[in-house]
Amino acid sequence: MSNYPDYRPRRLRRTAALRRLVRETHLVPSQLVLPMFVRAGRNTRVPVASMPGVFQLSVDEFVRDASAAAEAGVGGVLLFGIPEHKDATGTSAWDEHGPVQEAVRAAKREIPGLVVITDVCMCEYTDHGHCGVLRDGDVDNDATLDLLAREAVSHAAAGADIVAPSDMMDGRVGAIRMALDDAGYSHTPILSYAAKFAGPFYGPFRDAAESTPKFGDRRSYQMDSANSDEALREVDLDIAEGADMLMVKPAGPFLDIIRRVKDHTGYPLAAYQVSGEYSMIKAAAEQGWIDGERVMMDSLLGIRRAGADVVITYFAVEAARVLARGEGGA
Ligand code: PBG
């Protein structure tokens, strides 16, 4: 490489057209996924106080918003359910008429081109708010696997394009794969929340999904934020058990993990820009302290640049609309 003054990097930064020509990373709407919260009822939109612009939606309202997302070019939606009934073992999770199952059927009927991903976890369905069944005050790993498998099969039966386990039990990907295959859904892919870190960034989500644990926290099953080598062991296990796609979560504070997992596996990789990341940008923008639209686009570009193929974000529709204007970092 030649040095200054022969090489002047600024030469390629002088105009927008030049910058566009040599841009390395691109955000495209088809690789954005919008998380959505569905609940029972009709004509219902309940705003989530800690997440401006996010709502719990009845299935009819969900179809309206998901159609608008598809029209904006968004590639997929990720569904979470708020059940009418919670109990100790989360039995509503596999109710064939639960909000997620009904929403999947409606979406596949009305918006067939949109990829429908379902979050597979127990925390929205258990009355204690943990991601599995309890024994002696802790989540019982092996007893939870069957329940997750039942939930995943009921999502596949409703027509889910991808199931995405987010519980962080050991062995869940293998258990879900086997159950899907046995039930005739060997074609349904698994997107594993492989490296999911415990921590405060999920706070606003727990308002949205009504899934705050009634006692304790999730540190006995979600990963310790300090660990990066362990993330590679987690993804290796999930691949061995049959994961088709991997996820790192949260995204922004864990960009190094995204890059390591991508380099290590070469697998299709999603990263989840979680509720806390979203709400921090929204709140600062509402105060007028940052340019919300530009920070949104930069935050998403950074996640793509780190190595994520798919970005799961509450900004999906807003970002797709910015991209449609031909902007997005220009
Ligand atoms: C369910 C689940 C959570 C999120 C996605 N799936 C909550 C949690 O683990 O407590 C968080 C998503 C977000 O914060 O946007 N286990």
GROMACS .gro file of C-alpha atoms and ligand atoms in nm:
model
  346
    1MET     CA    1   0.000   0.000   0.000
    2SER     CA    2   0.133   0.343  -0.088
    3ASN     CA    3   0.147   0.616   0.172
    4TYR     CA    4   0.046   0.979   0.192
    5PRO     CA    5   0.076   1.189  -0.019
    6ASP     CA    6   0.043   0.923  -0.292
    7TYR     CA    7  -0.255   0.758  -0.124
    8ARG     CA    8  -0.525   0.995  -0.006
    9PRO     CA    9  -0.833   0.811   0.130
   10ARG     CA   10  -1.034   1.132   0.110
   11ARG     CA   11  -1.037   1.112  -0.272
   12LEU     CA   12  -1.314   0.852  -0.259
   13ARG     CA   13  -1.516   1.046  -0.002
   14ARG     CA   14  -1.561   1.367  -0.198
   15THR     CA   15  -1.912   1.314  -0.337
   16ALA     CA   16  -2.217   1.114  -0.240
   17ALA     CA   17  -2.191   0.925  -0.570
   18LEU     CA   18  -1.832   0.818  -0.499
   19ARG     CA   19  -1.914   0.717  -0.144
   20ARG     CA   20  -2.205   0.507  -0.268
   21LEU     CA   21  -1.986   0.338  -0.528
   22VAL     CA   22  -1.734   0.204  -0.277
   23ARG     CA   23  -1.969   0.131   0.012
   24GLU     CA   24  -1.891  -0.212   0.161
   25THR     CA   25  -2.205  -0.286   0.362
   26HIS     CA   26  -2.569  -0.251   0.261
   27LEU     CA   27  -2.888  -0.256   0.457
   28VAL     CA   28  -3.180  -0.399   0.265
   29PRO     CA   29  -3.541  -0.416   0.385
   30SER     CA   30  -3.569  -0.786   0.293
   31GLN     CA   31  -3.316  -0.871   0.566
   32LEU     CA   32  -3.500  -0.679   0.838
   33VAL     CA   33  -3.737  -0.863   1.071
   34LEU     CA   34  -4.001  -0.686   1.282
   35PRO     CA   35  -4.084  -0.835   1.626
   36MET     CA   36  -4.459  -0.814   1.701
   37PHE     CA   37  -4.676  -0.888   2.006
   38VAL     CA   38  -5.012  -1.055   1.955
   39ARG     CA   39  -5.295  -1.096   2.205
   40ALA     CA   40  -5.656  -1.208   2.214
   41GLY     CA   41  -5.948  -0.985   2.116
   42ARG     CA   42  -6.051  -0.774   1.819
   43ASN     CA   43  -5.976  -0.420   1.721
   44THR     CA   44  -5.728  -0.393   2.005
   45ARG     CA   45  -5.402  -0.196   2.007
   46VAL     CA   46  -5.246  -0.158   2.350
   47PRO     CA   47  -4.946   0.078   2.345
   48VAL     CA   48  -4.632  -0.042   2.527
   49ALA     CA   49  -4.538   0.249   2.754
   50SER     CA   50  -4.163   0.185   2.749
   51MET     CA   51  -4.147   0.131   2.371
   52PRO     CA   52  -4.290   0.425   2.173
   53GLY     CA   53  -4.448   0.301   1.849
   54VAL     CA   54  -4.483  -0.061   1.969
   55PHE     CA   55  -4.822  -0.218   2.050
   56GLN     CA   56  -4.977  -0.540   2.169
   57LEU     CA   57  -5.212  -0.623   1.882
   58SER     CA   58  -5.518  -0.840   1.839
   59VAL     CA   59  -5.489  -1.070   1.536
   60ASP     CA   60  -5.691  -0.842   1.303
   61GLU     CA   61  -5.473  -0.542   1.393
   62PHE     CA   62  -5.163  -0.758   1.362
   63VAL     CA   63  -5.261  -0.846   1.004
   64ARG     CA   64  -5.299  -0.476   0.924
   65ASP     CA   65  -4.954  -0.384   1.062
   66ALA     CA   66  -4.782  -0.691   0.920
   67SER     CA   67  -4.928  -0.609   0.575
   68ALA     CA   68  -4.790  -0.255   0.604
   69ALA     CA   69  -4.450  -0.400   0.698
   70ALA     CA   70  -4.459  -0.633   0.397
   71GLU     CA   71  -4.554  -0.340   0.172
   72ALA     CA   72  -4.254  -0.147   0.305
   73GLY     CA   73  -4.040  -0.443   0.194
   74VAL     CA   74  -3.965  -0.585   0.541
   75GLY     CA   75  -3.855  -0.948   0.503
   76GLY     CA   76  -4.021  -1.106   0.803
   77VAL     CA   77  -4.194  -1.078   1.137
   78LEU     CA   78  -4.108  -1.246   1.468
   79LEU     CA   79  -4.414  -1.327   1.679
   80PHE     CA   80  -4.457  -1.321   2.056
   81GLY     CA   81  -4.785  -1.414   2.224
   82ILE     CA   82  -4.965  -1.271   2.524
   83PRO     CA   83  -5.197  -1.552   2.637
   84GLU     CA   84  -5.522  -1.503   2.830
   85HIS     CA   85  -5.428  -1.774   3.075
   86LYS     CA   86  -5.095  -1.844   3.247
   87ASP     CA   87  -5.007  -2.140   3.469
   88ALA     CA   88  -4.704  -2.308   3.624
   89THR     CA   89  -4.618  -2.511   3.314
   90GLY     CA   90  -4.725  -2.264   3.046
   91THR     CA   91  -4.984  -2.491   2.885
   92SER     CA   92  -5.126  -2.207   2.669
   93ALA     CA   93  -4.801  -2.215   2.471
   94TRP     CA   94  -4.927  -2.497   2.250
   95ASP     CA   95  -5.295  -2.395   2.236
   96GLU     CA   96  -5.383  -2.430   1.869
   97HIS     CA   97  -5.611  -2.126   1.908
   98GLY     CA   98  -5.356  -1.918   2.097
   99PRO     CA   99  -5.276  -1.569   1.966
  100VAL     CA  100  -4.951  -1.677   1.798
  101GLN     CA  101  -5.105  -1.979   1.628
  102GLU     CA  102  -5.401  -1.769   1.504
  103ALA     CA  103  -5.172  -1.489   1.389
  104VAL     CA  104  -4.950  -1.732   1.196
  105ARG     CA  105  -5.252  -1.878   1.015
  106ALA     CA  106  -5.387  -1.531   0.933
  107ALA     CA  107  -5.050  -1.407   0.809
  108LYS     CA  108  -4.989  -1.709   0.587
  109ARG     CA  109  -5.341  -1.667   0.440
  110GLU     CA  110  -5.333  -1.288   0.387
  111ILE     CA  111  -4.961  -1.208   0.340
  112PRO     CA  112  -4.804  -1.526   0.203
  113GLY     CA  113  -4.484  -1.353   0.089
  114LEU     CA  114  -4.385  -1.243   0.439
  115VAL     CA  115  -4.159  -1.479   0.639
  116VAL     CA  116  -4.329  -1.564   0.969
  117ILE     CA  117  -4.093  -1.657   1.252
  118THR     CA  118  -4.227  -1.760   1.593
  119ASP     CA  119  -4.044  -1.713   1.922
  120VAL     CA  120  -4.048  -2.042   2.113
  121CYS     CA  121  -4.021  -1.986   2.488
  122MET     CA  122  -4.220  -2.045   2.806
  123CYS     CA  123  -4.179  -1.708   2.980
  124GLU     CA  124  -4.488  -1.547   2.828
  125TYR     CA  125  -4.698  -1.849   2.929
  126THR     CA  126  -4.582  -1.936   3.281
  127ASP     CA  127  -4.739  -1.759   3.581
  128HIS     CA  128  -4.392  -1.719   3.741
  129GLY     CA  129  -4.242  -1.565   3.423
  130HIS     CA  130  -3.943  -1.798   3.390
  131CYS     CA  131  -3.850  -1.960   3.059
  132GLY     CA  132  -3.923  -2.315   3.176
  133VAL     CA  133  -4.081  -2.523   3.451
  134LEU     CA  134  -3.956  -2.483   3.806
  135ARG     CA  135  -3.817  -2.736   4.048
  136ASP     CA  136  -3.679  -2.630   4.385
  137GLY     CA  137  -3.681  -2.265   4.278
  138ASP     CA  138  -3.476  -2.313   3.962
  139VAL     CA  139  -3.568  -2.387   3.601
  140ASP     CA  140  -3.563  -2.761   3.537
  141ASN     CA  141  -3.376  -2.796   3.208
  142ASP     CA  142  -3.475  -3.144   3.094
  143ALA     CA  143  -3.839  -3.118   3.203
  144THR     CA  144  -3.869  -2.800   2.995
  145LEU     CA  145  -3.751  -2.958   2.667
  146ASP     CA  146  -4.076  -3.146   2.604
  147LEU     CA  147  -4.283  -2.833   2.655
  148LEU     CA  148  -4.070  -2.632   2.413
  149ALA     CA  149  -4.098  -2.912   2.159
  150ARG     CA  150  -4.479  -2.913   2.189
  151GLU     CA  151  -4.488  -2.537   2.146
  152ALA     CA  152  -4.262  -2.549   1.839
  153VAL     CA  153  -4.468  -2.825   1.677
  154SER     CA  154  -4.789  -2.625   1.731
  155HIS     CA  155  -4.628  -2.321   1.563
  156ALA     CA  156  -4.513  -2.536   1.269
  157ALA     CA  157  -4.860  -2.689   1.243
  158ALA     CA  158  -5.012  -2.341   1.219
  159GLY     CA  159  -4.775  -2.273   0.929
  160ALA     CA  160  -4.475  -2.091   1.079
  161ASP     CA  161  -4.193  -2.053   0.827
  162ILE     CA  162  -3.923  -2.067   1.098
  163VAL     CA  163  -3.932  -2.149   1.470
  164ALA     CA  164  -3.692  -1.962   1.698
  165PRO     CA  165  -3.625  -2.103   2.048
  166SER     CA  166  -3.516  -1.826   2.288
  167ASP     CA  167  -3.525  -2.009   2.623
  168MET     CA  168  -3.153  -2.107   2.648
  169MET     CA  169  -3.216  -2.457   2.786
  170ASP     CA  170  -2.937  -2.704   2.705
  171GLY     CA  171  -3.042  -2.951   2.437
  172ARG     CA  172  -3.352  -2.764   2.318
  173VAL     CA  173  -3.252  -2.742   1.953
  174GLY     CA  174  -3.208  -3.119   1.929
  175ALA     CA  175  -3.534  -3.186   2.115
  176ILE     CA  176  -3.726  -2.945   1.890
  177ARG     CA  177  -3.565  -3.084   1.572
  178MET     CA  178  -3.662  -3.437   1.665
  179ALA     CA  179  -4.019  -3.340   1.755
  180LEU     CA  180  -4.064  -3.142   1.433
  181ASP     CA  181  -3.933  -3.431   1.224
  182ASP     CA  182  -4.157  -3.683   1.403
  183ALA     CA  183  -4.461  -3.463   1.345
  184GLY     CA  184  -4.392  -3.429   0.972
  185TYR     CA  185  -4.224  -3.086   0.976
  186SER     CA  186  -3.875  -3.185   0.871
  187HIS     CA  187  -3.879  -2.887   0.631
  188THR     CA  188  -3.935  -2.628   0.907
  189PRO     CA  189  -3.606  -2.449   0.988
  190ILE     CA  190  -3.484  -2.364   1.337
  191LEU     CA  191  -3.337  -2.022   1.408
  192SER     CA  192  -3.160  -2.073   1.738
  193TYR     CA  193  -3.109  -1.787   1.982
  194ALA     CA  194  -2.768  -1.949   2.025
  195ALA     CA  195  -2.577  -1.674   2.205
  196LYS     CA  196  -2.832  -1.496   2.418
  197PHE     CA  197  -2.692  -1.290   2.703
  198ALA     CA  198  -2.870  -1.218   3.030
  199GLY     CA  199  -2.905  -0.855   3.120
  200PRO     CA  200  -3.086  -0.527   3.153
  201PHE     CA  201  -3.139  -0.459   2.781
  202TYR     CA  202  -3.457  -0.672   2.780
  203GLY     CA  203  -3.636  -0.451   3.034
  204PRO     CA  204  -3.889  -0.280   2.805
  205PHE     CA  205  -3.970  -0.610   2.628
  206ARG     CA  206  -4.086  -0.760   2.954
  207ASP     CA  207  -4.350  -0.484   2.977
  208ALA     CA  208  -4.453  -0.558   2.620
  209ALA     CA  209  -4.471  -0.936   2.665
  210GLU     CA  210  -4.582  -0.927   3.031
  211SER     CA  211  -4.304  -1.176   3.106
  212THR     CA  212  -4.104  -1.029   3.394
  213PRO     CA  213  -3.992  -1.312   3.626
  214LYS     CA  214  -4.183  -1.298   3.958
  215PHE     CA  215  -3.861  -1.377   4.147
  216GLY     CA  216  -3.492  -1.392   4.066
  217ASP     CA  217  -3.353  -1.338   3.719
  218ARG     CA  218  -3.250  -1.535   3.412
  219ARG     CA  219  -2.879  -1.569   3.488
  220SER     CA  220  -2.896  -1.943   3.553
  221TYR     CA  221  -2.988  -2.003   3.189
  222GLN     CA  222  -2.893  -1.700   2.975
  223MET     CA  223  -2.524  -1.629   2.913
  224ASP     CA  224  -2.290  -1.414   3.120
  225SER     CA  225  -2.217  -1.089   2.933
  226ALA     CA  226  -1.843  -1.125   2.991
  227ASN     CA  227  -1.810  -1.445   2.784
  228SER     CA  228  -1.711  -1.468   2.421
  229ASP     CA  229  -1.541  -1.812   2.390
  230GLU     CA  230  -1.849  -1.963   2.552
  231ALA     CA  231  -2.065  -1.813   2.275
  232LEU     CA  232  -1.871  -2.022   2.023
  233ARG     CA  233  -1.932  -2.338   2.228
  234GLU     CA  234  -2.304  -2.254   2.240
  235VAL     CA  235  -2.327  -2.209   1.862
  236ASP     CA  236  -2.130  -2.530   1.798
  237LEU     CA  237  -2.373  -2.724   2.015
  238ASP     CA  238  -2.675  -2.576   1.840
  239ILE     CA  239  -2.531  -2.654   1.496
  240ALA     CA  240  -2.461  -3.012   1.606
  241GLU     CA  241  -2.824  -3.038   1.724
  242GLY     CA  242  -2.961  -2.915   1.391
  243ALA     CA  243  -2.989  -2.535   1.397
  244ASP     CA  244  -3.031  -2.388   1.048
  245MET     CA  245  -2.968  -2.028   1.148
  246LEU     CA  246  -2.806  -1.870   1.451
  247MET     CA  247  -2.874  -1.558   1.651
  248VAL     CA  248  -2.674  -1.326   1.873
  249LYS     CA  249  -2.870  -1.114   2.119
  250PRO     CA  250  -2.856  -0.826   2.216
  251ALA     CA  251  -2.685  -0.683   1.906
  252GLY     CA  252  -2.531  -0.339   1.961
  253PRO     CA  253  -2.337  -0.414   2.283
  254PHE     CA  254  -2.230  -0.755   2.143
  255LEU     CA  255  -2.094  -0.670   1.797
  256ASP     CA  256  -1.771  -0.858   1.872
  257ILE     CA  257  -1.973  -1.175   1.930
  258ILE     CA  258  -2.157  -1.127   1.599
  259ARG     CA  259  -1.825  -1.105   1.416
  260ARG     CA  260  -1.674  -1.406   1.593
  261VAL     CA  261  -1.980  -1.625   1.538
  262LYS     CA  262  -1.997  -1.533   1.170
  263ASP     CA  263  -1.627  -1.603   1.113
  264HIS     CA  264  -1.640  -1.922   1.319
  265THR     CA  265  -1.948  -2.080   1.158
  266GLY     CA  266  -2.026  -1.919   0.822
  267TYR     CA  267  -2.390  -1.992   0.908
  268PRO     CA  268  -2.678  -1.757   0.828
  269LEU     CA  269  -2.670  -1.522   1.123
  270ALA     CA  270  -2.937  -1.300   1.276
  271ALA     CA  271  -2.877  -1.036   1.541
  272TYR     CA  272  -3.153  -0.897   1.761
  273GLN     CA  273  -3.147  -0.525   1.835
  274VAL     CA  274  -3.348  -0.565   2.153
  275SER     CA  275  -3.606  -0.351   2.329
  276GLY     CA  276  -3.360  -0.159   2.546
  277GLU     CA  277  -3.145  -0.065   2.246
  278TYR     CA  278  -3.459   0.057   2.065
  279SER     CA  279  -3.602   0.252   2.357
  280MET     CA  280  -3.273   0.429   2.433
  281ILE     CA  281  -3.255   0.564   2.077
  282LYS     CA  282  -3.625   0.659   2.080
  283ALA     CA  283  -3.597   0.837   2.415
  284ALA     CA  284  -3.288   1.039   2.321
  285ALA     CA  285  -3.449   1.132   1.988
  286GLU     CA  286  -3.769   1.246   2.164
  287GLN     CA  287  -3.556   1.471   2.385
  288GLY     CA  288  -3.398   1.619   2.073
  289TRP     CA  289  -3.054   1.507   2.188
  290ILE     CA  290  -2.976   1.295   1.881
  291ASP     CA  291  -3.104   1.272   1.525
  292GLY     CA  292  -3.316   0.961   1.579
  293GLU     CA  293  -3.341   0.860   1.215
  294ARG     CA  294  -2.968   0.878   1.149
  295VAL     CA  295  -2.877   0.702   1.474
  296MET     CA  296  -3.127   0.429   1.386
  297MET     CA  297  -2.966   0.375   1.045
  298ASP     CA  298  -2.612   0.380   1.185
  299SER     CA  299  -2.702   0.135   1.460
  300LEU     CA  300  -2.846  -0.108   1.203
  301LEU     CA  301  -2.556  -0.067   0.962
  302GLY     CA  302  -2.311  -0.143   1.245
  303ILE     CA  303  -2.490  -0.470   1.317
  304ARG     CA  304  -2.475  -0.569   0.949
  305ARG     CA  305  -2.109  -0.463   0.924
  306ALA     CA  306  -2.024  -0.679   1.227
  307GLY     CA  307  -2.144  -0.981   1.029
  308ALA     CA  308  -2.519  -1.026   1.076
  309ASP     CA  309  -2.715  -1.123   0.766
  310VAL     CA  310  -3.054  -1.060   0.924
  311VAL     CA  311  -3.132  -0.780   1.168
  312ILE     CA  312  -3.428  -0.823   1.400
  313THR     CA  313  -3.537  -0.474   1.503
  314TYR     CA  314  -3.840  -0.276   1.620
  315PHE     CA  315  -3.720  -0.014   1.368
  316ALA     CA  316  -3.775  -0.251   1.071
  317VAL     CA  317  -4.060  -0.057   0.908
  318GLU     CA  318  -3.914   0.288   0.978
  319ALA     CA  319  -3.576   0.179   0.842
  320ALA     CA  320  -3.731   0.016   0.534
  321ARG     CA  321  -3.907   0.346   0.457
  322VAL     CA  322  -3.581   0.541   0.487
  323LEU     CA  323  -3.415   0.289   0.254
  324ALA     CA  324  -3.701   0.323   0.005
  325ARG     CA  325  -3.624   0.697  -0.016
  326GLY     CA  326  -3.278   0.595  -0.136
  327GLU     CA  327  -3.111   0.710   0.181
  328GLY     CA  328  -2.972   0.492   0.455
  329GLY     CA  329  -2.627   0.618   0.523
  330ALA     CA  330  -2.585   0.819   0.202
  331PBG     C1  331  -3.809  -1.466   2.566
  331PBG     C2  332  -3.750  -1.348   2.498
  331PBG     C3  333  -3.705  -1.227   2.553
  331PBG     C4  334  -3.669  -1.146   2.446
  331PBG     C5  335  -3.689  -1.220   2.330
  331PBG     N1  336  -3.738  -1.345   2.365
  331PBG     C6  337  -3.703  -1.180   2.693
  331PBG     C7  338  -3.611  -1.235   2.791
  331PBG     O1  339  -3.528  -1.321   2.763
  331PBG     O2  340  -3.626  -1.191   2.905
  331PBG     C8  341  -3.620  -1.004   2.456
  331PBG     C9  342  -3.638  -0.920   2.335
  331PBG    C10  343  -3.622  -0.772   2.357
  331PBG     O3  344  -3.577  -0.724   2.463
  331PBG     O4  345  -3.657  -0.698   2.264
  331PBG     N2  346  -3.725  -1.538   2.647
   0.00000   0.00000   0.00000
